Short mmCIF file of C-alpha atoms and ligand atoms in Angstrom, two decimals:
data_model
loop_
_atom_site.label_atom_id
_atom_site.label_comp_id
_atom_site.label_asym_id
_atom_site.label_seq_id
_atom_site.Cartn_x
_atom_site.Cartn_y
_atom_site.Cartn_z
CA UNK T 4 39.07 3.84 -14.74
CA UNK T 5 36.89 2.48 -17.72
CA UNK T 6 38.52 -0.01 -19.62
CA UNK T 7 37.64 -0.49 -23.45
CA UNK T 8 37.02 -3.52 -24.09
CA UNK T 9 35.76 -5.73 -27.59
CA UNK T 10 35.18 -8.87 -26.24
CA UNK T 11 32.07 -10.48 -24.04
CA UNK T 12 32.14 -9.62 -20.64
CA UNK T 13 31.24 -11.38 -17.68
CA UNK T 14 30.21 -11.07 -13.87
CA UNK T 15 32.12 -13.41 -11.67
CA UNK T 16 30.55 -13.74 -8.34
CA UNK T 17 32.44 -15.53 -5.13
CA UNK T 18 30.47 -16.15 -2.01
CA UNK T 19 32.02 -16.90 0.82
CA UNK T 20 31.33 -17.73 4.91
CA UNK T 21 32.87 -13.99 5.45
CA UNK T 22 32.88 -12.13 2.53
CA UNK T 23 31.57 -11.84 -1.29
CA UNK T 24 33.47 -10.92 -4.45
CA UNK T 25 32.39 -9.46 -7.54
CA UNK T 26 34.28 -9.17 -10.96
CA UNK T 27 34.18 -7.73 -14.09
CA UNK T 28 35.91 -9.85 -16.26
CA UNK T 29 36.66 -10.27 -20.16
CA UNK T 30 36.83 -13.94 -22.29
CA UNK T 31 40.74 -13.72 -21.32
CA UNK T 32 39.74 -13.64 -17.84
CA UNK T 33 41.34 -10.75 -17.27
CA UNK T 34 39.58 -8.82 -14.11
CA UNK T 35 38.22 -5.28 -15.67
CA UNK T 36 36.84 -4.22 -12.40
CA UNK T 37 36.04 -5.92 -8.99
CA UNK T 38 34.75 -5.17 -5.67
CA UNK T 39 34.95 -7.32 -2.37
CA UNK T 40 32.33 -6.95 1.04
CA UNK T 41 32.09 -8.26 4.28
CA UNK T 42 28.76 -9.61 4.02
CA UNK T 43 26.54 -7.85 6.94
CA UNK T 44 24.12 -10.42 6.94
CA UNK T 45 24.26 -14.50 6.23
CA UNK T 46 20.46 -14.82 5.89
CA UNK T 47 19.84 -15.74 2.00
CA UNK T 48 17.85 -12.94 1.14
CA UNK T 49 20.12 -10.38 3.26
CA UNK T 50 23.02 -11.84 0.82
CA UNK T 51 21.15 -11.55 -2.53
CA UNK T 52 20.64 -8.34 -1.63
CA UNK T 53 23.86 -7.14 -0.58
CA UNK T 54 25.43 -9.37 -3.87
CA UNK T 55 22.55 -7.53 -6.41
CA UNK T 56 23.92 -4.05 -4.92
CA UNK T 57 27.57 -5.43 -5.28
CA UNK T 58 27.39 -6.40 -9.05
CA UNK T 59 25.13 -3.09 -10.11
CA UNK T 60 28.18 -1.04 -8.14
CA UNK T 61 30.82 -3.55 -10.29
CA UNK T 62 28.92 -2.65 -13.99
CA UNK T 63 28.89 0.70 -13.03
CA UNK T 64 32.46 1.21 -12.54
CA UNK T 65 32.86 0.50 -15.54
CA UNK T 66 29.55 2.79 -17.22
CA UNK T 67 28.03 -0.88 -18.19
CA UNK T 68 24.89 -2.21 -17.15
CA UNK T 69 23.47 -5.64 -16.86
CA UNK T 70 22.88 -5.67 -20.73
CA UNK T 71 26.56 -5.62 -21.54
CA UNK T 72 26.93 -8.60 -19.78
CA UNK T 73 26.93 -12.15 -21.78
CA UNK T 74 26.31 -14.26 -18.53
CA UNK T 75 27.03 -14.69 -15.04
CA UNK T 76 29.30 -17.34 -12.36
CA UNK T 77 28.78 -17.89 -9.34
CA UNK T 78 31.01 -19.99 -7.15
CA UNK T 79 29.49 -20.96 -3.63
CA UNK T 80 30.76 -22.91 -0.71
CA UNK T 81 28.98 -26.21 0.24
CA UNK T 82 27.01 -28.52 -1.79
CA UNK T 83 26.09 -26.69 -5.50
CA UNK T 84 23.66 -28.66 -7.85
CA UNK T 85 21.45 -27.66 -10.88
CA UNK T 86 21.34 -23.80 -9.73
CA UNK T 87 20.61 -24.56 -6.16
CA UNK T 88 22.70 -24.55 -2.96
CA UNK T 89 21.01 -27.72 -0.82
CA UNK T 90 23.36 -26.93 2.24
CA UNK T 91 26.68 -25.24 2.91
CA UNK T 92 27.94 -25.23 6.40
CA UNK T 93 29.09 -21.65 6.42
CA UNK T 94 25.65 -20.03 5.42
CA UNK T 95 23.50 -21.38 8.35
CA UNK T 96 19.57 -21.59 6.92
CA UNK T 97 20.85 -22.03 3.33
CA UNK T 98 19.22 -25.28 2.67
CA UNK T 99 17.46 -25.47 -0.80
CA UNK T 100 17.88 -22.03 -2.12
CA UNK T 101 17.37 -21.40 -6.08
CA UNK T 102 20.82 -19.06 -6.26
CA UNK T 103 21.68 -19.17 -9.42
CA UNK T 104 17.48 -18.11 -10.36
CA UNK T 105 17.37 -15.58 -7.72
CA UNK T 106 20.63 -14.16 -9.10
CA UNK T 107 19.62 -13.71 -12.51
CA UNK T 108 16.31 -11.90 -11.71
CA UNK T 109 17.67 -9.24 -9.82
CA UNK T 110 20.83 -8.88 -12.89
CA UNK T 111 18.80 -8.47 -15.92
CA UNK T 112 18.25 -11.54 -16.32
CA UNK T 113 21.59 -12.71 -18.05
CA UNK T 114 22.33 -16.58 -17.95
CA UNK T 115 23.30 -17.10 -14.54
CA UNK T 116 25.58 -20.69 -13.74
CA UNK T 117 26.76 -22.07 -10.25
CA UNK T 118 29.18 -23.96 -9.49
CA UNK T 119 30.78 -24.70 -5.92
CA UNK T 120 33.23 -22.21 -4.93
CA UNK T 121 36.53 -24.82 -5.34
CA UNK T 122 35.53 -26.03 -8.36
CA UNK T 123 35.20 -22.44 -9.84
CA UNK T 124 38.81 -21.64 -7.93
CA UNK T 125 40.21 -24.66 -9.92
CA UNK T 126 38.54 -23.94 -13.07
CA UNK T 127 40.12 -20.23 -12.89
CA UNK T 128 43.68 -21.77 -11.74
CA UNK T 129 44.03 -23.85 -14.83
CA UNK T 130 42.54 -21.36 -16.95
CA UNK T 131 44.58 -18.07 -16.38
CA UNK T 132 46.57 -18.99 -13.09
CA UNK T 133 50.30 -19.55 -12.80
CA UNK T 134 51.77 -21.26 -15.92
CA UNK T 135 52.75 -24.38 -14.19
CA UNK T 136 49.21 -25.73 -13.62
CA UNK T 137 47.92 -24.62 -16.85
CA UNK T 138 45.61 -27.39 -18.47
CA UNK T 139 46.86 -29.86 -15.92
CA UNK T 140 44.77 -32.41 -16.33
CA UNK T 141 45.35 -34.04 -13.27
CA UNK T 142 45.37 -31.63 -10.17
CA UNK T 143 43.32 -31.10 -6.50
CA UNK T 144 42.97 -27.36 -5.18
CA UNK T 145 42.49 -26.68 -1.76
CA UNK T 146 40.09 -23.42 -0.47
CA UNK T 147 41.40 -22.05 2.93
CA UNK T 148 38.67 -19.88 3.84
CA UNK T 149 36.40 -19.35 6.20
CA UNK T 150 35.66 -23.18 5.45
CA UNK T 151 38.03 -26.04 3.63
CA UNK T 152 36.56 -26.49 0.30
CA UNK T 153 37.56 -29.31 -2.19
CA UNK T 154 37.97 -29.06 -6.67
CA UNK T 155 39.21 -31.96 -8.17
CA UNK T 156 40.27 -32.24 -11.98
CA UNK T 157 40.80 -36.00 -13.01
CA UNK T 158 41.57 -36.66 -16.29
CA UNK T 159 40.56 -32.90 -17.45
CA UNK T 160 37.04 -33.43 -16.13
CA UNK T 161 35.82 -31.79 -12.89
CA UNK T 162 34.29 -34.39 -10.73
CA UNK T 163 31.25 -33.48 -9.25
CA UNK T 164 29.77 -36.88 -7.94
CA UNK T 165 26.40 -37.66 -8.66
CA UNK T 166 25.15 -34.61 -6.81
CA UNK T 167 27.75 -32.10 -6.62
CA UNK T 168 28.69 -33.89 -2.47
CA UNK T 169 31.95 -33.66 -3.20
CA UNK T 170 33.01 -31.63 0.11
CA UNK T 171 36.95 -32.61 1.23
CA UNK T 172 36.90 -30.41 3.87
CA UNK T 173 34.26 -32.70 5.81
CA UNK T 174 36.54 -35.70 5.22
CA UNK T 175 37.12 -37.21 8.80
CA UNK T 176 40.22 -37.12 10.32
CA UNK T 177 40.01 -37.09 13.90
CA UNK T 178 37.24 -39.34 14.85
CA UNK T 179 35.34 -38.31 17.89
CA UNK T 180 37.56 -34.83 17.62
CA UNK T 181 36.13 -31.21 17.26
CA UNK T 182 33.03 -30.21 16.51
CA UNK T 183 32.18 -29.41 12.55
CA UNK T 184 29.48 -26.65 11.34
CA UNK T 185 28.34 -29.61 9.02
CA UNK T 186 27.19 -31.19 12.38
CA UNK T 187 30.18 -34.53 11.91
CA UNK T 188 33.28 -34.53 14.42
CA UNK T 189 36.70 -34.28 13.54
CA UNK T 190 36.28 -33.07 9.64
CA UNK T 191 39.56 -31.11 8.15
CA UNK T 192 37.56 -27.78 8.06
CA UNK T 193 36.95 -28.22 11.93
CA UNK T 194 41.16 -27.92 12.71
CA UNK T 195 42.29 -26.06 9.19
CA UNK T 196 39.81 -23.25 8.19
CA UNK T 197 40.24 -19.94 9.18
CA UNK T 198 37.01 -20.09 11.41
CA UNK T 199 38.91 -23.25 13.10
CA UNK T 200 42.24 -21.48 13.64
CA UNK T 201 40.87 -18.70 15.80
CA UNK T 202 38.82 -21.01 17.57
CA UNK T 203 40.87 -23.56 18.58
CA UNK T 204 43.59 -21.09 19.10
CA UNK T 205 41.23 -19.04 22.04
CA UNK T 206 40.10 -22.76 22.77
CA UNK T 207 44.05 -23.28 23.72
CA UNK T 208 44.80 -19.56 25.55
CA UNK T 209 41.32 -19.93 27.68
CA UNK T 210 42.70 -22.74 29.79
CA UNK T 211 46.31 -20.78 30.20
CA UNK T 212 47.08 -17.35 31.82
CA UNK T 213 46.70 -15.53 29.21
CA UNK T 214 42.96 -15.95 27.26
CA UNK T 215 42.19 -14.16 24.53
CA UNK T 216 39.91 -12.06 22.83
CA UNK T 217 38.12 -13.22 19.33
CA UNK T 218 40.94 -13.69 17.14
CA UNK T 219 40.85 -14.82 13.10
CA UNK T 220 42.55 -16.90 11.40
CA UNK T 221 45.02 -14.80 9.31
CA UNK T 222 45.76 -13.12 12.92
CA UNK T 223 46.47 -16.99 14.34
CA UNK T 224 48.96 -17.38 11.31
CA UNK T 225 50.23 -13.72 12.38
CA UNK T 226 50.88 -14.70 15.90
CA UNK T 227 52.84 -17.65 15.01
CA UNK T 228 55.17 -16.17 12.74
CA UNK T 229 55.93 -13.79 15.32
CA UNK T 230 56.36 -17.38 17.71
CA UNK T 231 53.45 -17.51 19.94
CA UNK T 232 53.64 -20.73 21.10
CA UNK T 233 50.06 -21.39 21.12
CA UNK T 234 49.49 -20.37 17.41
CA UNK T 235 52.24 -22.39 16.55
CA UNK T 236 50.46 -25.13 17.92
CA UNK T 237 47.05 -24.37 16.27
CA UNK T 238 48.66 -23.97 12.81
CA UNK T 239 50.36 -27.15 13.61
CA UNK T 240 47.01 -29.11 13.80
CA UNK T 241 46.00 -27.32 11.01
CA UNK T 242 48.82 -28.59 8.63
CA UNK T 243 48.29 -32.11 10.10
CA UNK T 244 44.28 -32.41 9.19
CA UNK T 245 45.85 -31.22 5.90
CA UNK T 246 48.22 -33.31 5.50
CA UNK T 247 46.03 -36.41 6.39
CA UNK T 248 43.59 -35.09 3.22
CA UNK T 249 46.40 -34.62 0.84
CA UNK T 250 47.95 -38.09 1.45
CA UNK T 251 44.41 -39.55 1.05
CA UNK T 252 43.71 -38.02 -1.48
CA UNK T 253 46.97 -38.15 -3.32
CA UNK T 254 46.48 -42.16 -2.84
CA UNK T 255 43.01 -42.16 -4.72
CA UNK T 256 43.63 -39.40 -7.26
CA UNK T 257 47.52 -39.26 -7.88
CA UNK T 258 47.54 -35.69 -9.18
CA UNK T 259 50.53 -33.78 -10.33
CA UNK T 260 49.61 -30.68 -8.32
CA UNK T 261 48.35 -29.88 -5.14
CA UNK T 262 46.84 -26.03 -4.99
CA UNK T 263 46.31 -24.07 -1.84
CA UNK T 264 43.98 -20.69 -2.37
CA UNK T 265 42.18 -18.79 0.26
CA UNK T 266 43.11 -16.44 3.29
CA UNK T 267 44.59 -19.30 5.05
CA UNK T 268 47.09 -20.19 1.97
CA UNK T 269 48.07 -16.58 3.45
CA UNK T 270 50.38 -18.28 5.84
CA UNK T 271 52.67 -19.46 2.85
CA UNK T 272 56.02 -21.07 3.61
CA UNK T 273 54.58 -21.85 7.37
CA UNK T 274 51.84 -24.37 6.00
CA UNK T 275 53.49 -25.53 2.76
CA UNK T 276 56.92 -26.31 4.22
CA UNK T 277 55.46 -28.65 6.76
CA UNK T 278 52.71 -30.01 4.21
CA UNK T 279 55.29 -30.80 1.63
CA UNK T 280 57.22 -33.51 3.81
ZN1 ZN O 27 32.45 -31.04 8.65
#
């Protein structure tokens, strides 16, 4: 369905460890349009040309091309500086890549921004999300995706550190404990991401009767609802390495909200309840 439509529009763009997201959105930030892709191939140029094919299928949904398009975002996990990702532990190889230049040259070459993939989250919560965060100055969102990722509002500015570093989800929290993609021990994102859950949850049925097969993390949160014992345990750690963030960073930052987003968040009342108290 084409959708008339006065204002600028805009391609929004979220990468992730698993899949990528493209949307066709006005300056309401309402989404005209938007498509979403397992992405075949983590290699950088395998994604920029899977994304390229992603937003030209996006404009044409709507009959629009590239020059109907004021400019471009891009939100990408891992460590997001002047147009480049330097490393993100999720995209193995991605060290140094120009995304944000790459991006533009294959769509027309609108202005093309990027950001990392919490801070555009948060940006869009307290933009157009639910009423009670809106322009909340004060307020930390939480990514639960294939990684943990981290966007913090202080005061009404986005902090970014000196170099966009700012990465909660490799925050320590069980020194000496599981292996992180980052390469550290222990981090949040090693016990709470999605990738983590299914792990640790085979990790845990391996040494019983019962091993399993590759599992995700949405299915770990699946199983435990249902009250497999071991899931319940996995999600457990999970809501622990989160709670150990939250309370630290509650202490620095004192926000007045704490936002969970992602496929993760997916497990609802199961990780809130728990995080809450
Ligand atoms: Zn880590």
């Amino acid at each position: 369905m084409e959708v008339s439509c006065r204002g600028p529009l805009f391609v929004g763009i979220d990468i992730g460890g698993t899949n990528c997201r493209v949307a066709l959105v006005d300056d309401s930030g309402h989404v005209l349009h938007r498509r979403k892709e397992a992405l075949r191939d983590l290699s950088f140029d395998a994604c920029l040309e899977q994304i390229g094919g992603l937003v030209t299928a996006v404009l044409q949904g709507q009959a629009k091309s590239c020059d109907d398009i004021a400019a471009i975002g891009v939100g990408c996990p891992g460590l997001c500086y002047a147009g480049k990702v330097s490393a993100a532990a999720n995209l193995p190889g991605w060290r140094d890549v120009p995304l944000a230049q790459e991006l533009q040259q294959r769509c027309g070459d609108r202005p093309t921004f990027l950001v990392n993939d919490a801070d555009a989250a948060l940006e869009a919560e307290v933009w157009t999300g639910d009423e009670s965060i809106r322009d909340v100055e004060d307020i930390v969102l939480l990514t639960l995706g294939t990684g943990v990722g981290t966007g913090i509002l202080s005061g009404g500015r986005l902090l970014q550190g000196s170099r966009g570093c700012i990465e909660g989800g490799h925050v320590i929290v069980h020194p000496g404990g599981r292996r992180c993609g980052c390469g550290q021990n222990g981090c949040v994102e090693a016990y709470a991401s999605g990738r983590a859950l299914g792990e640790r949850y085979m990790e845990k049925m391996a040494s019983t009767a019962q091993p399993t097969e590759k599992v995700s993390g949405e299915m770990v949160v699946k199983r435990a609802r249902a009250g497999d014992q071991g899931a319940l345990e996995t999600l457990s750690e999970a809501v622990e390495a989160l709670a150990l963030l939250c309370i630290a960073l509650a202490r620095i930052l004192d926000p007045q909200a704490f936002v969970l987003v992602g496929g993760v968040a997916s497990a609802g009342d199961m990780l809130l309840e728990p995080l809450a108290t």
